[in-house]
Amino acid sequence: MTSALRSTGILADSAIRGLFESGRLKSEAALDADQIQPASLDLRLGAKAFRVRASFLPGPAHLVADKLDRLQLHVIDLSHGAVLETGCVYIVPLMESLDLPADLAASANPKSSTGRLDIFTRVITDRAQEFDKIPAGYSGPLYLEISPRTFPIVVRRGSRLSQIRFRKGNALLSEGELLALHETDTLVASETPNVSGGGIALSIDLKGTGPDGLIGYRGKHHTSVVDVDRKNQHDIFDFWEPLFSRGRNELILDPDEFYILVSREAVHVPPLYAAEMTPFDPLVGEFRVHYAGFFDPGFGHAPAGGSGSRAVLEVRSHEVPFILEHGQIVGRLIYEHMLDAPEGLYGSGLGSNYQAQGLKLSKHFRAN
């Protein structure tokens, strides 16, 4: 499988490995075997977390370390694991650092499992004026801001909460290109795709599954900790309240509660493309799909075992209760060209946790 020769696009797995080999990407330890994904790299926490008074951006004249000297409350050793409490803000130096060439930029996002645990994370660079955006030519360390919102968490050196994607130039598909690709590859399972704002819309499924119509979960308060590095470790019902449609096909979002819901449409990311979920226009209602997420090439791709894969949605209401109705648009997918074809696809022997998913909590929970 090869792609047409392109001068702009998202770097694939082999090119990310090449960044390490050339010294453009560095790490204080050898890479984990599954750290490089088809179109992204998982970032690992370093050995220290700084509890700080408030979130911040360093601004064009300052290093992150300058702000930490002034804002830190105390330092936490992550070598053997430590608890990060809800409602607190932590800054963690990452094991990976960058020395990007002048034609290569990057962006970061929470990993899927991070978003499903309601852990607010953002990557920060020295002299940054934006979160999660790494300008072309950046050389320096990376830091991760972490703020657990619903559950306290256990993390340690090497835990992976965020991921980074590298791009040359403008790789976004235009609305015309999106429609043409949808015609040939069915990006979302909809007979009447809504393409606007540079993306293709996703709507909410509130009919649910099963006799009672399971539509999602609401996070419980005052739970025990979630260990972010342990799969199938925690009982679902100790942390989540299941929600049922009971034929009403709607859900009232309570202010500042956290919900796991699912898209009505199946999603498909063809092998030569990558996608990202972005919030729908906030003017449509007082809620937000809380975490934007990366979709690697091959997500929902039938030959990679992904037929019928839905997008799991992490949703919060704001200051007022808000009624969501079945089929209401809640987000959009933007698609980008890959610079080259990845060697592996999401789900194809990579240990991918969410291929062929429906409504699914993070990998940390088990159903008894």
XYZ file of C-alpha atoms in Angstrom:
368
model
C 0.000 0.000 0.000
C 1.525 3.316 -1.082
C 0.331 6.890 -1.162
C 0.722 9.441 -3.887
C 3.812 11.584 -3.441
C 2.832 14.503 -1.218
C 4.688 17.516 0.134
C 2.214 18.140 2.979
C 0.628 15.725 5.418
C 0.755 13.869 8.725
C 3.890 11.848 9.437
C 3.363 8.100 9.597
C 4.925 5.601 12.016
C 8.093 4.994 9.983
C 8.782 8.727 9.722
C 8.271 9.144 13.489
C 10.885 6.441 14.062
C 13.085 8.382 11.664
C 12.792 11.478 13.869
C 14.322 9.498 16.740
C 17.061 8.104 14.544
C 17.995 11.592 13.337
C 17.901 13.134 16.822
C 14.905 15.349 16.069
C 12.978 13.435 18.725
C 14.749 12.480 21.924
C 13.843 10.538 25.039
C 15.554 9.830 28.331
C 14.698 6.117 27.972
C 14.217 3.575 25.197
C 10.840 3.665 23.520
C 8.054 1.328 24.625
C 7.275 -1.320 22.025
C 3.807 0.107 21.332
C 4.582 3.791 21.844
C 4.507 4.714 18.141
C 1.024 4.521 16.644
C 0.176 4.671 12.893
C 0.093 8.490 12.919
C 1.084 9.571 16.422
C 3.468 9.066 19.318
C 2.435 8.484 22.929
C 4.209 10.829 25.348
C 5.498 9.531 28.702
C 5.560 11.206 32.080
C 8.904 11.924 33.691
C 9.869 11.263 37.299
C 8.497 14.429 38.944
C 5.153 16.226 39.130
C 4.896 19.842 40.247
C 1.682 20.766 42.031
C 1.010 24.372 40.984
C -1.371 27.089 42.124
C -3.009 27.502 38.724
C -2.784 26.616 35.061
C -0.562 28.897 33.007
C 1.123 29.565 29.687
C 4.740 30.747 29.825
C 4.346 33.376 27.091
C 6.910 34.303 24.429
C 9.568 35.545 26.853
C 9.643 32.723 29.415
C 10.563 29.110 29.920
C 8.155 26.763 31.684
C 10.795 26.257 34.380
C 10.682 30.013 35.133
C 6.968 29.802 35.916
C 7.352 26.596 37.926
C 9.848 28.303 40.220
C 7.195 30.881 41.090
C 3.960 28.841 40.993
C 4.865 25.422 42.396
C 3.411 24.388 45.741
C 5.327 21.131 46.134
C 7.058 18.417 44.124
C 5.822 14.820 43.913
C 8.084 11.854 43.160
C 6.500 9.651 40.469
C 9.226 7.000 40.444
C 7.086 4.442 42.270
C 3.638 5.884 41.571
C 1.702 8.704 43.206
C -1.894 9.903 43.513
C -2.985 13.036 41.641
C -6.087 14.506 43.270
C -9.183 15.887 41.561
C -9.451 19.645 41.334
C -5.664 20.144 41.448
C -3.299 21.213 38.680
C 0.018 19.429 38.095
C 2.844 20.058 35.636
C 4.978 17.053 34.681
C 8.138 17.253 32.539
C 7.851 14.594 29.831
C 10.486 12.033 28.931
C 10.399 13.100 25.277
C 11.848 16.352 23.914
C 11.982 17.899 20.443
C 14.386 19.494 18.006
C 12.055 19.987 15.064
C 13.211 21.093 11.625
C 11.876 24.372 10.269
C 9.239 22.667 8.106
C 7.751 20.374 10.766
C 5.130 21.339 13.369
C 3.211 19.215 15.855
C 0.025 19.112 17.902
C -0.967 17.125 20.969
C -4.155 15.678 22.405
C -5.217 13.483 25.321
C -5.154 9.777 24.569
C -8.582 8.168 24.216
C -8.319 6.508 27.623
C -7.328 9.813 29.220
C -10.420 11.557 27.922
C -12.690 8.737 29.050
C -11.358 9.148 32.591
C -12.094 12.893 32.535
C -8.430 13.767 32.979
C -7.800 17.231 31.587
C -4.363 17.312 29.934
C -2.512 19.839 27.775
C 1.034 19.859 26.425
C 3.090 22.993 27.101
C 6.344 24.111 25.474
C 8.801 26.813 26.431
C 7.667 30.288 25.273
C 4.264 28.869 24.344
C 1.275 31.118 23.699
C -1.058 28.153 22.986
C -1.612 24.783 24.601
C -1.100 21.595 22.592
C 0.443 23.447 19.633
C 4.146 23.002 18.902
C 5.423 25.425 16.265
C 7.625 24.374 13.379
C 11.292 24.458 14.351
C 10.664 24.173 18.116
C 13.630 22.880 20.078
C 13.263 22.129 23.766
C 11.475 20.142 26.458
C 7.811 19.167 26.654
C 5.599 19.425 29.733
C 2.149 18.057 30.450
C -0.466 19.881 32.480
C -2.690 17.344 34.268
C -5.900 18.038 36.160
C -8.104 15.043 37.093
C -11.722 16.184 37.032
C -13.859 13.244 38.225
C -11.607 10.479 39.592
C -8.301 10.718 41.487
C -5.649 8.833 39.557
C -2.396 6.963 40.134
C 0.387 7.761 37.676
C 4.084 6.949 37.562
C 7.166 7.639 35.489
C 6.410 6.295 32.024
C 2.608 6.624 32.228
C 1.141 7.732 28.898
C -1.692 10.258 29.022
C -1.126 12.323 25.894
C -0.077 11.822 22.284
C 1.597 13.977 19.656
C 1.137 14.166 15.905
C 3.616 15.694 13.436
C 2.709 17.483 10.194
C 4.297 19.201 7.260
C 2.321 22.126 5.896
C -1.469 22.258 5.687
C -2.827 18.729 5.428
C -6.540 19.436 5.989
C -9.086 18.209 3.483
C -11.382 20.865 2.074
C -15.140 20.396 2.320
C -15.200 19.365 -1.324
C -12.485 16.793 -0.757
C -14.336 15.506 2.307
C -17.524 14.975 0.338
C -15.650 13.225 -2.460
C -13.855 10.947 0.017
C -17.128 10.189 1.762
C -18.635 9.140 -1.573
C -15.893 6.574 -2.131
C -15.038 5.482 1.436
C -18.096 6.321 3.656
C -16.448 8.361 6.411
C -19.538 8.351 8.629
C -22.463 5.968 8.268
C -24.980 8.599 7.174
C -27.007 8.867 3.990
C -27.092 12.654 4.356
C -23.656 13.712 5.630
C -23.499 17.181 7.135
C -20.252 18.784 5.954
C -19.584 22.255 7.313
C -16.923 24.172 9.190
C -14.268 22.048 7.515
C -15.551 18.803 9.037
C -18.199 16.111 8.794
C -20.774 16.085 11.589
C -21.365 13.403 14.200
C -24.627 13.081 16.106
C -25.564 11.479 19.406
C -27.154 8.037 19.916
C -29.778 8.241 22.665
C -31.884 5.242 21.648
C -29.350 2.922 23.203
C -28.914 -0.831 23.217
C -30.554 -3.698 25.086
C -34.105 -3.948 26.464
C -33.750 -0.824 28.624
C -31.777 1.151 26.072
C -28.338 1.703 27.637
C -27.215 5.086 26.309
C -24.185 5.943 28.407
C -22.617 6.438 31.807
C -22.317 9.266 34.307
C -19.209 9.496 36.470
C -19.659 9.033 40.216
C -18.140 11.338 42.799
C -15.920 10.458 45.777
C -14.597 7.221 44.295
C -11.351 5.408 44.922
C -8.366 5.998 42.640
C -7.947 4.792 39.052
C -4.517 3.431 38.157
C -3.948 4.682 34.606
C -1.534 1.843 33.788
C -3.794 -1.069 34.784
C -6.262 -2.654 32.358
C -9.472 -4.365 33.511
C -8.645 -3.373 37.069
C -11.729 -1.579 38.361
C -15.391 -2.514 38.689
C -17.514 -0.344 36.402
C -20.226 0.190 38.997
C -17.820 1.538 41.604
C -17.129 4.477 39.303
C -20.025 4.822 36.871
C -23.807 5.118 36.929
C -25.372 3.537 33.818
C -27.965 5.649 31.989
C -30.968 4.288 30.098
C -33.227 5.797 27.476
C -36.408 3.958 28.538
C -37.910 5.009 25.201
C -37.513 8.765 25.734
C -34.580 9.194 23.321
C -33.274 12.185 25.259
C -30.947 12.976 28.145
C -30.831 15.944 30.509
C -27.220 16.942 31.132
C -26.700 18.184 34.686
C -24.221 21.057 35.105
C -20.608 20.009 35.691
C -21.366 16.290 35.477
C -19.272 14.044 33.226
C -20.900 11.673 30.727
C -19.672 8.939 28.406
C -21.948 8.703 25.360
C -21.565 7.390 21.826
C -22.100 8.628 18.285
C -25.070 7.444 16.268
C -22.842 6.998 13.217
C -20.054 4.516 12.682
C -16.780 6.227 11.802
C -14.229 5.265 9.169
C -10.689 6.605 8.755
C -9.167 5.223 5.522
C -5.500 4.160 5.572
C -4.127 7.269 3.846
C -5.866 9.711 6.179
C -5.955 10.714 9.832
C -8.850 12.361 11.635
C -9.523 14.443 14.718
C -12.756 15.099 16.564
C -13.443 18.731 17.358
C -16.370 20.261 19.257
C -19.402 21.348 17.312
C -20.235 25.050 17.319
C -20.899 25.886 21.007
C -23.741 28.166 19.934
C -25.897 25.065 19.405
C -26.189 24.526 23.146
C -24.707 24.793 26.609
C -22.636 21.623 26.403
C -19.335 20.521 25.005
C -17.794 17.328 23.740
C -15.067 17.799 26.273
C -12.019 16.186 24.722
C -10.966 16.338 21.114
C -9.353 13.088 20.039
C -7.073 11.675 17.353
C -8.286 8.884 15.095
C -5.397 6.949 13.573
C -5.440 5.568 10.010
C -7.448 2.351 9.983
C -9.922 3.243 12.744
C -13.227 1.742 11.656
C -11.557 0.231 8.572
C -13.131 -3.157 7.817
C -9.911 -4.932 6.682
C -8.321 -3.878 10.010
C -11.221 -5.352 11.984
C -12.975 -2.054 12.572
C -16.337 -2.396 10.878
C -19.024 -0.515 12.812
C -16.658 1.470 15.075
C -18.428 4.353 16.814
C -16.924 7.502 18.284
C -17.125 7.584 22.069
C -17.997 11.075 23.311
C -16.918 12.680 26.580
C -19.577 15.288 27.337
C -20.093 18.035 29.913
C -22.860 20.560 30.361
C -21.932 24.059 31.463
C -23.745 26.413 33.817
C -27.301 25.237 33.112
C -29.010 21.872 32.550
C -29.323 21.030 28.868
C -31.480 18.482 27.030
C -29.736 16.390 24.392
C -32.001 14.661 21.883
C -31.294 11.571 19.790
C -29.652 12.545 16.498
C -28.506 15.975 17.706
C -25.160 17.055 16.250
C -22.477 17.161 18.943
C -19.145 17.245 17.122
C -17.378 17.061 13.801
C -14.541 15.073 12.321
C -11.826 16.861 10.398
C -9.648 14.755 8.124
C -6.030 15.253 7.093
C -3.847 13.654 4.456
C -1.058 11.363 5.550
C 2.343 12.312 4.140
C 2.900 8.634 3.452
C 1.143 5.349 4.165
C 1.665 3.940 7.683
C 3.287 0.557 8.073
C 0.575 -0.498 10.526
C -3.100 0.407 10.803
C -5.108 0.990 13.950
C -6.279 -2.396 15.180
C -3.979 -4.471 12.972
C -1.943 -6.317 15.551
C -1.158 -3.135 17.482
C -3.129 -4.031 20.590
C -5.594 -1.228 19.866
C -8.172 -1.003 22.637
C -11.091 0.664 20.851
C -11.333 -0.830 17.361
C -14.870 -2.031 16.493
C -16.138 -0.262 19.620
C -19.661 0.775 20.446
C -20.460 2.457 23.740
C -17.286 1.629 25.669
C -15.648 2.914 28.832
C -11.875 3.166 29.085
C -9.728 0.044 29.182
C -9.320 0.348 32.969
C -12.788 -1.006 33.830
C -14.231 -4.500 33.904
C -17.849 -5.595 34.109
C -18.506 -8.249 36.773
